[in-house]
Structures are given as structure tokens and as C-alpha cells.
CSV table of C-alpha atoms in Angstrom, one decimal:
chain,number,residue,atom,x,y,z
D,253,MET,CA,-2.7,-15.2,0.5
D,254,LYS,CA,-3.9,-11.6,0.1
D,255,HIS,CA,-2.2,-8.7,1.9
D,256,TYR,CA,-4.0,-5.4,2.0
D,257,ILE,CA,-2.5,-2.0,3.1
D,258,ILE,CA,-5.3,0.5,3.5
D,259,VAL,CA,-4.1,4.1,4.0
D,260,LYS,CA,-5.7,7.4,5.0
D,261,PHE,CA,-3.3,10.3,4.3
D,262,LYS,CA,-3.1,13.5,6.4
D,263,GLU,CA,-5.3,16.4,5.3
D,264,ASN,CA,-3.8,18.5,2.5
D,265,THR,CA,-1.5,15.7,1.3
D,266,ASP,CA,-1.2,15.6,-2.5
D,267,VAL,CA,-2.2,12.0,-3.0
D,268,GLU,CA,-2.7,12.4,-6.7
D,269,GLY,CA,0.8,13.8,-7.0
D,270,MET,CA,2.3,11.0,-5.1
D,271,LEU,CA,0.3,8.2,-6.7
D,272,PRO,CA,2.7,7.6,-9.7
D,273,ASP,CA,5.7,7.2,-7.4
D,274,ILE,CA,3.8,5.0,-5.0
D,275,ARG,CA,2.7,2.7,-7.9
D,276,GLU,CA,6.3,2.6,-9.2
D,277,LEU,CA,7.6,1.8,-5.7
D,278,PHE,CA,5.2,-1.1,-5.2
D,279,GLN,CA,6.0,-2.5,-8.7
D,280,LYS,CA,9.4,-3.2,-7.2
D,281,ALA,CA,7.8,-5.7,-4.8
D,282,LEU,CA,7.1,-8.0,-7.8
D,283,ALA,CA,10.9,-8.7,-7.9
D,284,LEU,CA,10.7,-10.2,-4.3
D,285,GLU,CA,10.5,-13.9,-3.8
D,286,GLY,CA,6.9,-15.0,-3.2
D,287,VAL,CA,5.2,-11.7,-4.3
D,288,ASN,CA,3.0,-12.6,-7.2
D,289,ARG,CA,0.8,-9.5,-7.8
D,290,VAL,CA,0.5,-5.9,-6.7
D,291,GLU,CA,-2.4,-3.5,-7.4
D,292,VAL,CA,-2.6,0.0,-6.1
D,293,HIS,CA,-6.2,1.3,-5.9
D,294,ARG,CA,-7.1,5.0,-5.4
D,295,SER,CA,-10.4,5.7,-3.6
D,296,ASN,CA,-13.1,7.2,-5.7
D,297,SER,CA,-14.7,8.9,-2.7
D,298,ASP,CA,-13.7,12.1,-1.0
D,299,ARG,CA,-15.8,11.6,2.1
D,300,PRO,CA,-13.9,12.4,5.3
D,301,ASN,CA,-14.5,9.0,6.8
D,302,ARG,CA,-13.0,7.1,3.9
D,303,HIS,CA,-9.4,6.0,3.3
D,304,ASP,CA,-7.4,7.2,0.3
D,305,LEU,CA,-5.5,4.2,-1.0
D,306,MET,CA,-5.6,0.5,-0.9
D,307,ILE,CA,-2.6,-1.6,-1.9
D,308,GLU,CA,-3.5,-5.2,-2.7
D,309,MET,CA,-0.8,-7.8,-2.8
D,310,ARG,CA,-1.0,-11.5,-3.6
D,311,LEU,CA,1.9,-13.4,-2.1
D,312,THR,CA,2.9,-16.6,-0.3
D,313,PRO,CA,3.2,-16.6,3.5
D,314,GLU,CA,7.0,-16.7,3.0
D,315,GLY,CA,6.7,-13.8,0.5
D,316,LEU,CA,5.1,-11.7,3.2
D,317,ALA,CA,8.1,-12.3,5.4
D,318,VAL,CA,10.4,-11.4,2.5
D,319,TYR,CA,8.3,-8.2,1.8
D,320,ASP,CA,8.3,-7.2,5.4
D,321,SER,CA,12.1,-7.3,5.6
D,322,SER,CA,12.8,-5.8,2.2
D,323,GLN,CA,14.4,-2.5,1.3
D,324,MET,CA,11.3,-1.7,-0.8
D,325,HIS,CA,9.1,-1.9,2.3
D,326,GLN,CA,11.6,0.2,4.3
D,327,ASP,CA,11.5,2.8,1.5
D,328,TRP,CA,7.7,2.9,1.6
D,329,LYS,CA,7.8,3.6,5.3
D,330,ALA,CA,10.6,6.2,5.0
D,331,GLN,CA,9.2,8.1,2.1
D,332,TYR,CA,5.5,8.1,2.9
D,333,GLY,CA,5.1,7.3,6.6
D,334,GLN,CA,5.2,11.0,7.5
D,335,TYR,CA,2.1,11.6,5.3
D,336,ILE,CA,0.0,8.8,6.7
D,337,GLU,CA,-2.7,9.6,9.3
D,338,GLN,CA,-4.0,6.1,9.6
D,339,LYS,CA,-3.1,2.7,8.2
D,340,THR,CA,-4.8,-0.7,8.3
D,341,ILE,CA,-3.1,-4.0,7.4
D,342,PHE,CA,-5.3,-7.0,6.6
D,343,ASP,CA,-4.3,-10.5,5.6
D,344,CYS,CA,-6.6,-13.3,4.4
D,345,GLU,CA,-6.6,-16.4,2.3
D,346,GLU,CA,-7.6,-16.1,-1.4
């Protein structure tokens, strides 16, 4: 399945500065059982009605449960949650 995390950060957040660390953090998800692929995409638009980041994961349904309960996921929320204005989660079949 595909799992998307689509994020709009709060105004004046240094998204470019955080991007290398976010990518490094999400690479750790590949060590989780059932997580097969992770891609972090930065938006190429600076329009105010656009989101800043899309994280695309390919995983098994069981992998989603493993990811949701993982320390890596908790670290994502703890380290970056304060900067997030809006977040959308979308799951679909491949």
C-alpha cells in the first residue's frame, strides 16, 4: 500500500534547513518490518495555498501498524509537530 504524509509548516519555518534531518529520520523507517520504500518530496511551489512537503511510503498493512507504533514515528511527531500547521494522511492501494 501507499501511505502519504502531506505537511504544511507554519509560516517562517525553515523548511529547507530541516529537510536533511527529516530525510535522515524517515530513512530509519526502512529498518521497520513491512516498510519497503520512503521518499521525501519538497514542494516546488511557494503559493500560500500549497503544502510544503510530501512523504511517500510504500509498506504492507502490517508495516503501517509497525510504523505507527515505532520510535521513529514518535520522534517525527516530537521533533517536528510543533512546526506543523496542517497535516493530511492518505492511504491507498498501489
